[in-house]
Structure formats: C-alpha cells, structure tokens
PDB file of C-alpha atoms and ligand atoms in Angstrom:
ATOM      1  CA  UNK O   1     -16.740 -11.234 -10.187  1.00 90.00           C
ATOM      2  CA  UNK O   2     -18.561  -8.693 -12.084  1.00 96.00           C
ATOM      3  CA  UNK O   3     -18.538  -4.495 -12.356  1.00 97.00           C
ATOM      4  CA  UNK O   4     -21.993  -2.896 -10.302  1.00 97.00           C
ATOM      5  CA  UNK O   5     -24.283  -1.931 -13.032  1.00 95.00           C
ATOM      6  CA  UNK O   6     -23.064   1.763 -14.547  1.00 96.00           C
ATOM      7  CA  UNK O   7     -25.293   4.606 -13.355  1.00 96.00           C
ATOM      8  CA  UNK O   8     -27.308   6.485 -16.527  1.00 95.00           C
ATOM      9  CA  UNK O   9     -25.164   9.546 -15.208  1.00 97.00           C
ATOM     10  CA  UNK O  10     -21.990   9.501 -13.285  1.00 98.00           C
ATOM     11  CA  UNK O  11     -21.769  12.783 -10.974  1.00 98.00           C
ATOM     12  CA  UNK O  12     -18.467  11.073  -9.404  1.00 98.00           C
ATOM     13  CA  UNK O  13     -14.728   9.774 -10.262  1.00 98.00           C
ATOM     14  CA  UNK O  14     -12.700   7.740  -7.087  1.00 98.00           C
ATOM     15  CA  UNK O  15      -9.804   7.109  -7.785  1.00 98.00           C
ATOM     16  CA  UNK O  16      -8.139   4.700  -5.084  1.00 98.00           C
ATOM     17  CA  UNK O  17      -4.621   3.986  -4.727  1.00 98.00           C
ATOM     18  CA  UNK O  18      -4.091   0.160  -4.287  1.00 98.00           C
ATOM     19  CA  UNK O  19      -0.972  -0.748  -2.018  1.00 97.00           C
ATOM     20  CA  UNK O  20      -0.583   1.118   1.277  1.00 97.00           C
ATOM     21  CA  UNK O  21      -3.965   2.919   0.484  1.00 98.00           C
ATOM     22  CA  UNK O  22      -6.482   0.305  -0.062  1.00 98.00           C
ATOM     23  CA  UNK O  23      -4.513  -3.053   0.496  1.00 97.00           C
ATOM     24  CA  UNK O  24      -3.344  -3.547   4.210  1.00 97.00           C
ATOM     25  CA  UNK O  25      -0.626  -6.778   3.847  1.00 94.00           C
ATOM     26  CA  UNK O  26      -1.000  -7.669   7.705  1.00 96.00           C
ATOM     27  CA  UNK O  27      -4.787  -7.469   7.483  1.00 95.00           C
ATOM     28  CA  UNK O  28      -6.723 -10.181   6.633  1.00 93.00           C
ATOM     29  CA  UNK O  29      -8.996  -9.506   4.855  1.00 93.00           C
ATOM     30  CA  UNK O  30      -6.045  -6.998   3.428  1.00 96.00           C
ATOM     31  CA  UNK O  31      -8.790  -4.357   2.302  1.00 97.00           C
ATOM     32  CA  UNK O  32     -11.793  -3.943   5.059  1.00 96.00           C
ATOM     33  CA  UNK O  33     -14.735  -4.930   4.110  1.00 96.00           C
ATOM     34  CA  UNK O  34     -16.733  -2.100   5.004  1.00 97.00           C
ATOM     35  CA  UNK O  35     -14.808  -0.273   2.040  1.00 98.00           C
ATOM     36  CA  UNK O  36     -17.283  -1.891  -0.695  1.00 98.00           C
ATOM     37  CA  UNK O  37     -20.361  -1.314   1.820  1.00 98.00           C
ATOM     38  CA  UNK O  38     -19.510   2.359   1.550  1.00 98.00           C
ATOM     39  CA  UNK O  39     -18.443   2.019  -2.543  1.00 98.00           C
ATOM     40  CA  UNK O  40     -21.869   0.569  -3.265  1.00 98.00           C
ATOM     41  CA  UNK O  41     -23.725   2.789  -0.946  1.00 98.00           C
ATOM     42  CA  UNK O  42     -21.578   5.696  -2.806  1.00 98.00           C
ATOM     43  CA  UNK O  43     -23.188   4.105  -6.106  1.00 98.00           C
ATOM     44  CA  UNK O  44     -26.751   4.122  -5.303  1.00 97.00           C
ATOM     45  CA  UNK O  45     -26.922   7.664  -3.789  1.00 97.00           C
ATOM     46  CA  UNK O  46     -24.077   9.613  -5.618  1.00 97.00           C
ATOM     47  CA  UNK O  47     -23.981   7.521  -8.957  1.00 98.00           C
ATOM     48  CA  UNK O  48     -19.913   7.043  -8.295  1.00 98.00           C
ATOM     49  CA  UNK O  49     -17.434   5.540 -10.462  1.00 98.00           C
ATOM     50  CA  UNK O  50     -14.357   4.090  -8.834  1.00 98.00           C
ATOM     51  CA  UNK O  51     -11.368   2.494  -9.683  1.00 98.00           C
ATOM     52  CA  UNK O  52      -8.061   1.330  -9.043  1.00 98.00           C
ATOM     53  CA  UNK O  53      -4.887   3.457 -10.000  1.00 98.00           C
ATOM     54  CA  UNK O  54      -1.756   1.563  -9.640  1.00 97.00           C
ATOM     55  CA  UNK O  55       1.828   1.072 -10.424  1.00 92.00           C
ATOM     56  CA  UNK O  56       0.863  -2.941 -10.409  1.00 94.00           C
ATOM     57  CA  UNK O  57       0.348  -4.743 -13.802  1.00 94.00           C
ATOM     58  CA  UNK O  58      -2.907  -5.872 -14.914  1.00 96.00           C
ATOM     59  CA  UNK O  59      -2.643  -9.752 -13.691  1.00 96.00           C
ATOM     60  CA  UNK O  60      -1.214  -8.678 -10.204  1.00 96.00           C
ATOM     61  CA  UNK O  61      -4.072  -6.353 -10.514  1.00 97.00           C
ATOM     62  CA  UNK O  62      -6.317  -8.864 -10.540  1.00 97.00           C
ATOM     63  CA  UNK O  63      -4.446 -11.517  -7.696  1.00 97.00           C
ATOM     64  CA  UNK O  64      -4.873  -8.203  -5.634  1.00 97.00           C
ATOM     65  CA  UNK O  65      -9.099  -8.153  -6.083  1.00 97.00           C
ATOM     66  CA  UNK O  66      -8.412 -12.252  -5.591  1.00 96.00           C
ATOM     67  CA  UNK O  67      -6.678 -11.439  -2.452  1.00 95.00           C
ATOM     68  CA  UNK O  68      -8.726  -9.009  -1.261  1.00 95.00           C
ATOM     69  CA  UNK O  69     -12.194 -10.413  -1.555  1.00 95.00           C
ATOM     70  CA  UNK O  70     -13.188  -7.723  -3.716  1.00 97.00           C
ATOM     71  CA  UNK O  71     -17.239  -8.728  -3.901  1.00 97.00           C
ATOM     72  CA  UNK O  72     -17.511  -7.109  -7.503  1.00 97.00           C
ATOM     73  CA  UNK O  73     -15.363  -4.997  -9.858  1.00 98.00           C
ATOM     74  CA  UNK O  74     -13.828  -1.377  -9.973  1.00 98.00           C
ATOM     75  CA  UNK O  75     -15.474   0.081 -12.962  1.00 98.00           C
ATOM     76  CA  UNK O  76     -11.349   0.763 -13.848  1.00 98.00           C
ATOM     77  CA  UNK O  77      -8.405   0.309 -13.559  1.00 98.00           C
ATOM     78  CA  UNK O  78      -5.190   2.471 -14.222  1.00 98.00           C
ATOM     79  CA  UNK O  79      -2.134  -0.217 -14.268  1.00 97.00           C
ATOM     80  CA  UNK O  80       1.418   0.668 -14.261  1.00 93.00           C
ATOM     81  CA  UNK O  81       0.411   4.284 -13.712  1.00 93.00           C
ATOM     82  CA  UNK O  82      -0.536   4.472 -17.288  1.00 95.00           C
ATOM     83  CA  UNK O  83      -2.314   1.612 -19.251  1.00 97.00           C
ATOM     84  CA  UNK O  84      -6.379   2.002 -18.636  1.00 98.00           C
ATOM     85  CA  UNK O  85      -8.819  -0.789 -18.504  1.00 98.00           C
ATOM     86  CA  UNK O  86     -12.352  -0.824 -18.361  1.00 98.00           C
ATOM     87  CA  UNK O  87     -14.494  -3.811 -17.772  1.00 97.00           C
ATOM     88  CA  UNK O  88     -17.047  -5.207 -19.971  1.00 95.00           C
ATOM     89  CA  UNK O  89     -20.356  -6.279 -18.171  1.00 90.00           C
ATOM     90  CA  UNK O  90     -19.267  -9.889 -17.507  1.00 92.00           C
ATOM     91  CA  UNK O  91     -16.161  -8.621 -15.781  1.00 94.00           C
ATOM     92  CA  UNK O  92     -12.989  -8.997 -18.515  1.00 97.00           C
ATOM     93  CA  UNK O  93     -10.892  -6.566 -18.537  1.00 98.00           C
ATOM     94  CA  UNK O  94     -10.452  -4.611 -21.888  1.00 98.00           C
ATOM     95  CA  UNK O  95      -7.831  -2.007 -22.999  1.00 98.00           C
ATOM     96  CA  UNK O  96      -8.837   1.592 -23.665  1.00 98.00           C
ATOM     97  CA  UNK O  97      -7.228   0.842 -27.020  1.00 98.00           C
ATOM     98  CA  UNK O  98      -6.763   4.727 -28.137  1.00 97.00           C
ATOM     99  CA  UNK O  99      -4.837   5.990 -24.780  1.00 98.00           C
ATOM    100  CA  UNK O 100      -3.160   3.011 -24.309  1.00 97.00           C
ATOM    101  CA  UNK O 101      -1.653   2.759 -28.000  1.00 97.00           C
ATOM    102  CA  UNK O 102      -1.150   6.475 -27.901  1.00 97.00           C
ATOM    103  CA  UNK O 103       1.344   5.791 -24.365  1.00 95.00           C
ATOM    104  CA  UNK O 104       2.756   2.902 -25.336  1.00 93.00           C
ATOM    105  CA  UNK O 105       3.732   4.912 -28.327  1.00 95.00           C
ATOM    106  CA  UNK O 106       5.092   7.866 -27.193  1.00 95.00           C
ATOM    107  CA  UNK O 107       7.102   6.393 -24.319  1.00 92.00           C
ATOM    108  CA  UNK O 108       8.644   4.351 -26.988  1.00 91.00           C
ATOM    109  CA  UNK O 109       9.840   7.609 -28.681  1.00 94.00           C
ATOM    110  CA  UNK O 110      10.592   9.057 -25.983  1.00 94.00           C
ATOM    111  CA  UNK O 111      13.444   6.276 -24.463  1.00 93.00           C
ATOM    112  CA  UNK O 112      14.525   5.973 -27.952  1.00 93.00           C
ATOM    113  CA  UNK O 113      15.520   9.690 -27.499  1.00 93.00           C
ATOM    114  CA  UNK O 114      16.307   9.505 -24.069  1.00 93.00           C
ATOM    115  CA  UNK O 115      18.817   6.484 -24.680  1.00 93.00           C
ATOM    116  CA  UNK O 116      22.211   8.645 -24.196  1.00 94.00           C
ATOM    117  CA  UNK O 117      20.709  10.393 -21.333  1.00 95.00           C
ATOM    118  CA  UNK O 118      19.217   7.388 -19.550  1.00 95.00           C
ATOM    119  CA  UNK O 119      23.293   5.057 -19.887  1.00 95.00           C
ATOM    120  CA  UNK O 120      24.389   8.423 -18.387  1.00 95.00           C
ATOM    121  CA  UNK O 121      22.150   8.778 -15.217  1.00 96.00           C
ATOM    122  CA  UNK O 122      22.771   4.698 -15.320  1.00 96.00           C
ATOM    123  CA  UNK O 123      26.667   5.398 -15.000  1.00 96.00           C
ATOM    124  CA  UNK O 124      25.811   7.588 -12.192  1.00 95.00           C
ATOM    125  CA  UNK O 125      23.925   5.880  -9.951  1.00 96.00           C
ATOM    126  CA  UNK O 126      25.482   3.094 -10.210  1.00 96.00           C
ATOM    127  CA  UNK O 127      28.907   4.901  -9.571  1.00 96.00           C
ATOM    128  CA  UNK O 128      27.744   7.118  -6.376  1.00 96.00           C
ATOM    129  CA  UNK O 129      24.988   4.283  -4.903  1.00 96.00           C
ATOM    130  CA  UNK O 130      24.282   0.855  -4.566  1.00 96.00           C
ATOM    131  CA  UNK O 131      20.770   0.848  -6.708  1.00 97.00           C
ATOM    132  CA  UNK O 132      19.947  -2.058  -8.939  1.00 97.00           C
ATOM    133  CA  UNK O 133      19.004  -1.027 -12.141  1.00 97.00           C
ATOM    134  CA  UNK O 134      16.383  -2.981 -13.848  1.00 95.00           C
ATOM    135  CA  UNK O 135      15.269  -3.044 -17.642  1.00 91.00           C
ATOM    136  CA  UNK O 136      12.384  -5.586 -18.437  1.00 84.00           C
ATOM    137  CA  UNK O 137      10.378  -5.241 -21.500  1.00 77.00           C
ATOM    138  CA  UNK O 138       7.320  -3.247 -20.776  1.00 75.00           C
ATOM    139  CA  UNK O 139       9.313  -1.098 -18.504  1.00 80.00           C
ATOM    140  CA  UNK O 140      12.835  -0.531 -20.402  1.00 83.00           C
ATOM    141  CA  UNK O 141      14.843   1.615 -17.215  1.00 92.00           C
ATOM    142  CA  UNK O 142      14.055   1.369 -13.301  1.00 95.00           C
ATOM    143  CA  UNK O 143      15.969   1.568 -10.405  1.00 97.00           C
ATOM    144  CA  UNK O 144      15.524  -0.475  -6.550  1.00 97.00           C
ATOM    145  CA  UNK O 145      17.834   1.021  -3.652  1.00 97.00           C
ATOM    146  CA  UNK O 146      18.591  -0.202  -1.000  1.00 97.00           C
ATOM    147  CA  UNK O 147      16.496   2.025   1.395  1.00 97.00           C
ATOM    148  CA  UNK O 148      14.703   4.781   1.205  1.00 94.00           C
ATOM    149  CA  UNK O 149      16.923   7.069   2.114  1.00 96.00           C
ATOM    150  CA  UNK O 150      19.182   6.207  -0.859  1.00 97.00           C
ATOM    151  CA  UNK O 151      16.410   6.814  -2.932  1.00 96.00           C
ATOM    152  CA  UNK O 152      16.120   9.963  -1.640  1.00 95.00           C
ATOM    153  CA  UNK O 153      18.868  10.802  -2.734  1.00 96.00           C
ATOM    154  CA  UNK O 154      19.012   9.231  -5.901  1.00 96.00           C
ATOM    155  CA  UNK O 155      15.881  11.231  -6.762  1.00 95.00           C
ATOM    156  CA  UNK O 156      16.989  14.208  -5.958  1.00 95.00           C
ATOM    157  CA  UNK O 157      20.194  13.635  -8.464  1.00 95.00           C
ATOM    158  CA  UNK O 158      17.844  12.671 -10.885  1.00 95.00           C
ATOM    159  CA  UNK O 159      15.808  15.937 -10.960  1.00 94.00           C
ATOM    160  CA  UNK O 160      18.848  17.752 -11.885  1.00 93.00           C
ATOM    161  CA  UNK O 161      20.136  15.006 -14.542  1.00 92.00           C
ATOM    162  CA  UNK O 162      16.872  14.146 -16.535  1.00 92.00           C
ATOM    163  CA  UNK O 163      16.422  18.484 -16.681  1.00 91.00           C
ATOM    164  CA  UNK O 164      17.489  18.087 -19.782  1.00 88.00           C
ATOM    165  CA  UNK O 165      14.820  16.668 -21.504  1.00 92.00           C
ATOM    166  CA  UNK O 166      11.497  17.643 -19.487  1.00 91.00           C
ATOM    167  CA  UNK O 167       8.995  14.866 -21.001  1.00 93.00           C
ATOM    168  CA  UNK O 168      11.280  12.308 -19.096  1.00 95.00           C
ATOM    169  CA  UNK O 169       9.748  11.784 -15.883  1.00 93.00           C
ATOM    170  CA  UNK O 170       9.771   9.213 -12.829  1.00 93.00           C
ATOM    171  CA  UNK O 171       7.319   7.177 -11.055  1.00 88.00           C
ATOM    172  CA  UNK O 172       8.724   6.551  -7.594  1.00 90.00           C
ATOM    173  CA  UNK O 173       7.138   3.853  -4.666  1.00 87.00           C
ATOM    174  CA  UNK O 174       9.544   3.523  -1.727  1.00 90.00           C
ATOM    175  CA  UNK O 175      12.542   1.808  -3.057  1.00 95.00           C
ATOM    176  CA  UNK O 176      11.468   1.667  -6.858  1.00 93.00           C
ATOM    177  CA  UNK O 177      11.312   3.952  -9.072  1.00 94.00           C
ATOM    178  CA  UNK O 178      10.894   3.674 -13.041  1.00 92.00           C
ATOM    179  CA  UNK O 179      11.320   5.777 -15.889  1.00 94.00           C
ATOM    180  CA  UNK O 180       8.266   7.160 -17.836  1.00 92.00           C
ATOM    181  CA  UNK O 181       6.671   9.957 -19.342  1.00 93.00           C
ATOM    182  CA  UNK O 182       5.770  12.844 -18.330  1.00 94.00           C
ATOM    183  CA  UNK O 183       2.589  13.101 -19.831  1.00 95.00           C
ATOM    184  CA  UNK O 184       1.274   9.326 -19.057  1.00 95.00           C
ATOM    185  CA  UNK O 185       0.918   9.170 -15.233  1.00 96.00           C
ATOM    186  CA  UNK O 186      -1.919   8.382 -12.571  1.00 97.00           C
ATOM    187  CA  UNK O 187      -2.960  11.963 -12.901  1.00 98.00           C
ATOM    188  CA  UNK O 188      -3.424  12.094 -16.845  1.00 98.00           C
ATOM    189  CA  UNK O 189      -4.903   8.666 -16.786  1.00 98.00           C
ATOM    190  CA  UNK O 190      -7.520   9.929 -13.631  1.00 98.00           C
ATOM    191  CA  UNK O 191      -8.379  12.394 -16.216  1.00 98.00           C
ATOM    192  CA  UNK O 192      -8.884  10.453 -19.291  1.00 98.00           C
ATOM    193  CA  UNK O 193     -10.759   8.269 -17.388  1.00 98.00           C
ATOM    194  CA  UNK O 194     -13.167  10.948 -15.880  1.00 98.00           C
ATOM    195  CA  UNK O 195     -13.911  12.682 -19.387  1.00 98.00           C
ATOM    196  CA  UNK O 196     -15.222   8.939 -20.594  1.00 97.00           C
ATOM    197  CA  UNK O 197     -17.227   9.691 -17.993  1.00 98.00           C
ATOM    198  CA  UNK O 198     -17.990  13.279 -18.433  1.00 98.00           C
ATOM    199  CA  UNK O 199     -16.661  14.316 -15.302  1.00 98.00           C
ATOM    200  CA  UNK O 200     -14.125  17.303 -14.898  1.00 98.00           C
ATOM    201  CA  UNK O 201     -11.484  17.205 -12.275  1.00 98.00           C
ATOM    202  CA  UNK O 202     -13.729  19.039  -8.905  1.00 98.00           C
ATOM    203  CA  UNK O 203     -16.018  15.718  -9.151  1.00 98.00           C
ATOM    204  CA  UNK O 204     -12.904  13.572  -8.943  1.00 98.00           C
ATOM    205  CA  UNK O 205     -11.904  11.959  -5.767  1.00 98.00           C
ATOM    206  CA  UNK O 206      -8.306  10.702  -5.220  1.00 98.00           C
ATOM    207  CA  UNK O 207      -6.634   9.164  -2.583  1.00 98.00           C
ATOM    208  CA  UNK O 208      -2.784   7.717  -2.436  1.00 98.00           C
ATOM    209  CA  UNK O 209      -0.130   6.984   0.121  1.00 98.00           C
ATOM    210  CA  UNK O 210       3.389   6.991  -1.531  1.00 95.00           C
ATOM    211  CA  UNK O 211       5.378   9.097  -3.896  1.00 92.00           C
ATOM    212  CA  UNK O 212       4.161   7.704  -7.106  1.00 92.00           C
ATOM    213  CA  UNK O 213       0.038   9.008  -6.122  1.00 96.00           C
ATOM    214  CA  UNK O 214       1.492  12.913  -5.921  1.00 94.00           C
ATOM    215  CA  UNK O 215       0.781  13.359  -9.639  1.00 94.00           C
ATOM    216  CA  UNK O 216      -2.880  12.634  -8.759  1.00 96.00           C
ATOM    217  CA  UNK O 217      -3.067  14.068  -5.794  1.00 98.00           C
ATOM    218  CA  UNK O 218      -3.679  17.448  -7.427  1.00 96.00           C
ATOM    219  CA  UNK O 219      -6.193  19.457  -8.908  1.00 96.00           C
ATOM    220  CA  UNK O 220      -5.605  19.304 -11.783  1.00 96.00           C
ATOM    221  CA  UNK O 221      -6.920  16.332 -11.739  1.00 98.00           C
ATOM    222  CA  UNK O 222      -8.711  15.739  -8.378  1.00 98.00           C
ATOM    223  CA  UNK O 223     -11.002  18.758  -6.822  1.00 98.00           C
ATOM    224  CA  UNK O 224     -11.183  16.112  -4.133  1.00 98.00           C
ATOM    225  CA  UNK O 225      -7.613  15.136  -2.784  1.00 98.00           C
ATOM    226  CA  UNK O 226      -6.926  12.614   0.630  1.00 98.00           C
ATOM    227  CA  UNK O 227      -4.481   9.935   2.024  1.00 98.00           C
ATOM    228  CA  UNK O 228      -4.489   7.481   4.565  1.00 98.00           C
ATOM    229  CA  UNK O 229      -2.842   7.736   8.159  1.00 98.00           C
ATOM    230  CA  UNK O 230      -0.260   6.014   7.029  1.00 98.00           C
ATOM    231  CA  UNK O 231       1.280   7.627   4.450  1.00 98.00           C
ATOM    232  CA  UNK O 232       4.854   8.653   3.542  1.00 95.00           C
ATOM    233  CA  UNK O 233       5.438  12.427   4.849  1.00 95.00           C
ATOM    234  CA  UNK O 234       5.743  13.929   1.367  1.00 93.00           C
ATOM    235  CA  UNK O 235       2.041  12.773   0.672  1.00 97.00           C
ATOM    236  CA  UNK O 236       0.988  13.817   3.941  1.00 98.00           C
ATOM    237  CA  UNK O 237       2.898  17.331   3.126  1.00 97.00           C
ATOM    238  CA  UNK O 238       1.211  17.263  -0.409  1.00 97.00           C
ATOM    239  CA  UNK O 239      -2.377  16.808   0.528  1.00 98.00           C
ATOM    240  CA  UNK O 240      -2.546  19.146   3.239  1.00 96.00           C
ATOM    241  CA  UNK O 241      -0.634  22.096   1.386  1.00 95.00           C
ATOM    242  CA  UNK O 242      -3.288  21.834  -1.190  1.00 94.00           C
ATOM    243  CA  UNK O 243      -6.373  22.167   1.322  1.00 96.00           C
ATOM    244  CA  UNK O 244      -6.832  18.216   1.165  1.00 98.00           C
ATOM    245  CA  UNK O 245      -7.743  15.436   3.726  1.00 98.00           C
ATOM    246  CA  UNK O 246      -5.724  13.616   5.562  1.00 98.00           C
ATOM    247  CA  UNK O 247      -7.434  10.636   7.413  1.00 98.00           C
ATOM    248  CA  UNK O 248      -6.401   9.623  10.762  1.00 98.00           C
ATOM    249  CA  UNK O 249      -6.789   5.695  10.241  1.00 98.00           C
ATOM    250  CA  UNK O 250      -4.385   4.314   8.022  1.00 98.00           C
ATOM    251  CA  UNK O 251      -5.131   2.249   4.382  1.00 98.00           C
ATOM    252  CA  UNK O 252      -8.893   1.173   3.828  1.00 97.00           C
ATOM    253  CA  UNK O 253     -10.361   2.792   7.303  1.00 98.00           C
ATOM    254  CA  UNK O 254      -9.017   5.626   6.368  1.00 98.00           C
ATOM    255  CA  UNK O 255     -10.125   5.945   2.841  1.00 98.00           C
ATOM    256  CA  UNK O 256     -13.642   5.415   4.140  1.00 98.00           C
ATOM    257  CA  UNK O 257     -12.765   8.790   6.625  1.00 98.00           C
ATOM    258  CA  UNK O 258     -11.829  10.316   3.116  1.00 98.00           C
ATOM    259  CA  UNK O 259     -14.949   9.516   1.068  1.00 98.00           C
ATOM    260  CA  UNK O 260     -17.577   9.820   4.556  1.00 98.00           C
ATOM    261  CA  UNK O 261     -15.241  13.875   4.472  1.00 98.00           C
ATOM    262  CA  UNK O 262     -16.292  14.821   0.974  1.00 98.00           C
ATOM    263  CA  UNK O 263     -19.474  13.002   0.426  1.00 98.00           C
ATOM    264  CA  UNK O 264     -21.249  13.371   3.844  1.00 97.00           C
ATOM    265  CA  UNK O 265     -22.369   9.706   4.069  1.00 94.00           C
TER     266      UNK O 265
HETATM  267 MG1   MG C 301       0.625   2.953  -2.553  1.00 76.10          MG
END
C-alpha cells in the first residue's frame, strides 16, 4: 500500500476521524468503498490532503487500513490524538520527529507535575465509581467505566478537580478516557499538520463522531466542521452550534455527505 502522489500545491486538509466516523464494525467492508472513490476524485480536482486522526496507536492504525481495504495511504496520520506520522513514498510510516519529541516531552513534565493531583482524582473516582484506572507506559493515567453514563459523570467531576492546573486535559471516547495535555490534541495536531502543508484552518475539513473529535471540531482548527449520523449527541450539539454539517447517514456514507456539502462534488 502506498500514499497517492502529493499534489505540487495542497488547497485542502481532511481530517477523518477513524472509529465510528470512518470504520463501520458491522460493515464489511467496515469503511465503504466509495469513500476512496470520492478521496481520490477529491485529489485530482481539489489537490486534497487527508488523513487519519485517532486515539488508536500507530500499529492498530495500520490493522485498521488492513481491515478496511484501504486501496492506498492517508497522506497522515494523527495517533493517540497526538503523535503525527507522515508517509514516505513507498508507504512507511515516519515520525514528525520535532512535534512528536516536543509532546512526548512536555506531557512528561506535565504528569511529573500533575503526580499529587492525578493519586487525588485517582482516590476519587475510585471511591465514588466503579472506573478502572489504567496506567501503561505511553499513556501513564486513564480511566474505563462501566457505562457511559458513569463517565458522564466522572467527567464532569473531573472538570472541577483537574481546574487546578489548566494544561491537564482529557481525551474522552465512550467509556475511556485518558489523561493528556492540553496543548497536544487532534485539534493542535490538525493544525501542525495543515501548516506542513501551508494550509490555515478555513481550508481544513474535519469530521468526528465521539467526545474525543470536539477539540477538532472547531475553528480554530477546521473552517470546515461535520459528523456522521451516528454520532454521540454532544458532537451532534457541537457541530451544529458552530454552523457545521451534520450528515444524515451514519460513519463512511455520511462522511462522503460531508465532503460532497463543502466541496460540491
Ligand atoms: Mg470515533
């Protein structure tokens, strides 16, 4: 699998949620094929860039494209909300060394200050609910409830705990949700990737379904905001307070509503 050929000149950014927004789990093939039809068609005449922002990791990143019969390569990809990747022209993966080592860096810092504060929300949580919490090493705090509901909840009592220290932020999907920085999410990394490109935030496209997409699904970042049928009512909320689209079909169909919307193909 290989990346299209780069245009001389992007004039676009997509930015495509994976799970729940691109990748259907009961469809098989899980992302419709007329998706890349559209994507390539979006190359020729509009000279697009588009990529993958997600909270997976790079190698379930790439059983995902496996999975999904992706016929060639996003020309990015944003894993664990934070870490960029570009490919080179035979399709490997490589780090945007700078921003990544500049993230990994300060979110070190930042849970090294945070420790006290982070075994205190810990001792809360686990006191009030019946969340897991999980430390592995690239991601050192996390939390799974047990529905969504609870974390509901839970996320509410964390906006008034973490208050204290404002650069410690949360990505949440359904029942996860894990500890990061503020300034290292899909949105900042949808930007960094569009000024490689030389495109400013009203030529980005971005389209999510679940809580973790909202900091991209803004324009700061995105001129050009949608989500799929199916998505979680805060999204939905979100994207139409802010004048964006909301499809009517839900994951890839409706992301191909989205893009047909804003780029009259
Ligand atoms: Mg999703």
């Amino acid at each position: 699998m290989k990346p299209l050929q780069l245009p001389a000149t992007a004039s676009a950014v997509l930015s495509f949620d994976f799970d729940g927004t691109l990748h259907d789990p009961s469809a098989q093939p899980p992302v419709w094929a007329d998706f890349f039809v559209l994507i390539q068609q979006l190359r020729t005449e509009k000279n697009a860039i588009w990529g993958i922002n997600t909270g997976r990791s790079m190698p379930q990143v790439i059983d995902g494209f496996i999975e999904s019969r992706f016929p060639f390569l996003p020309d990015f990809v944003v894993a664990r909300e934070r870490e960029i990747y570009f490919p080179n022209p035979l399709g490997r993966y490589l780090p945007h060394t700078e921003w990544n080592k500049k993230c990994e860096k300060e979110i070190r810092r930042l849970f090294k200050k945070s420790r006290k504060l982070l075994d205190s929300i810990r001792k809360d949580i686990e006191e009030h609910t019946g969340a897991q919490w999980v430390e592995t090493s690239g991601d050192p705090a996390g939390l799974i409830s047990r529905t969504d509901e609870e974390m509901d909840w839970i996320e509410q009592r964390i906006r008034n705990l973490a208050a204290e220290n404002p650069k410690l932020s949360w990505q949440r999907n359904s029942i996860y949700l894990r500890f990061g920085h503020l300034d290292f999410q899909k949105g900042s990394s949808l930007t960094e990737v569009a000024s490689n490109f030389k495109i400013a935030a009203p030529q980005c496209f971005a389209i999510g379904d679940s809580h973790n997409d909202l900091a991209m699904l803004d324009s700061t970042h995105a001129g050009m905001i949608a989500c799929p049928g199916n998505s979680v009512e805060a999204i939905k909320t979100k994207v139409l307070a802010s004048g964006g689209f909301l499809a009517k079909a839900d994951h890839s169909a409706g992301a191909i509503e989205a893009l047909r919307h804003y780029f009259h193909v």
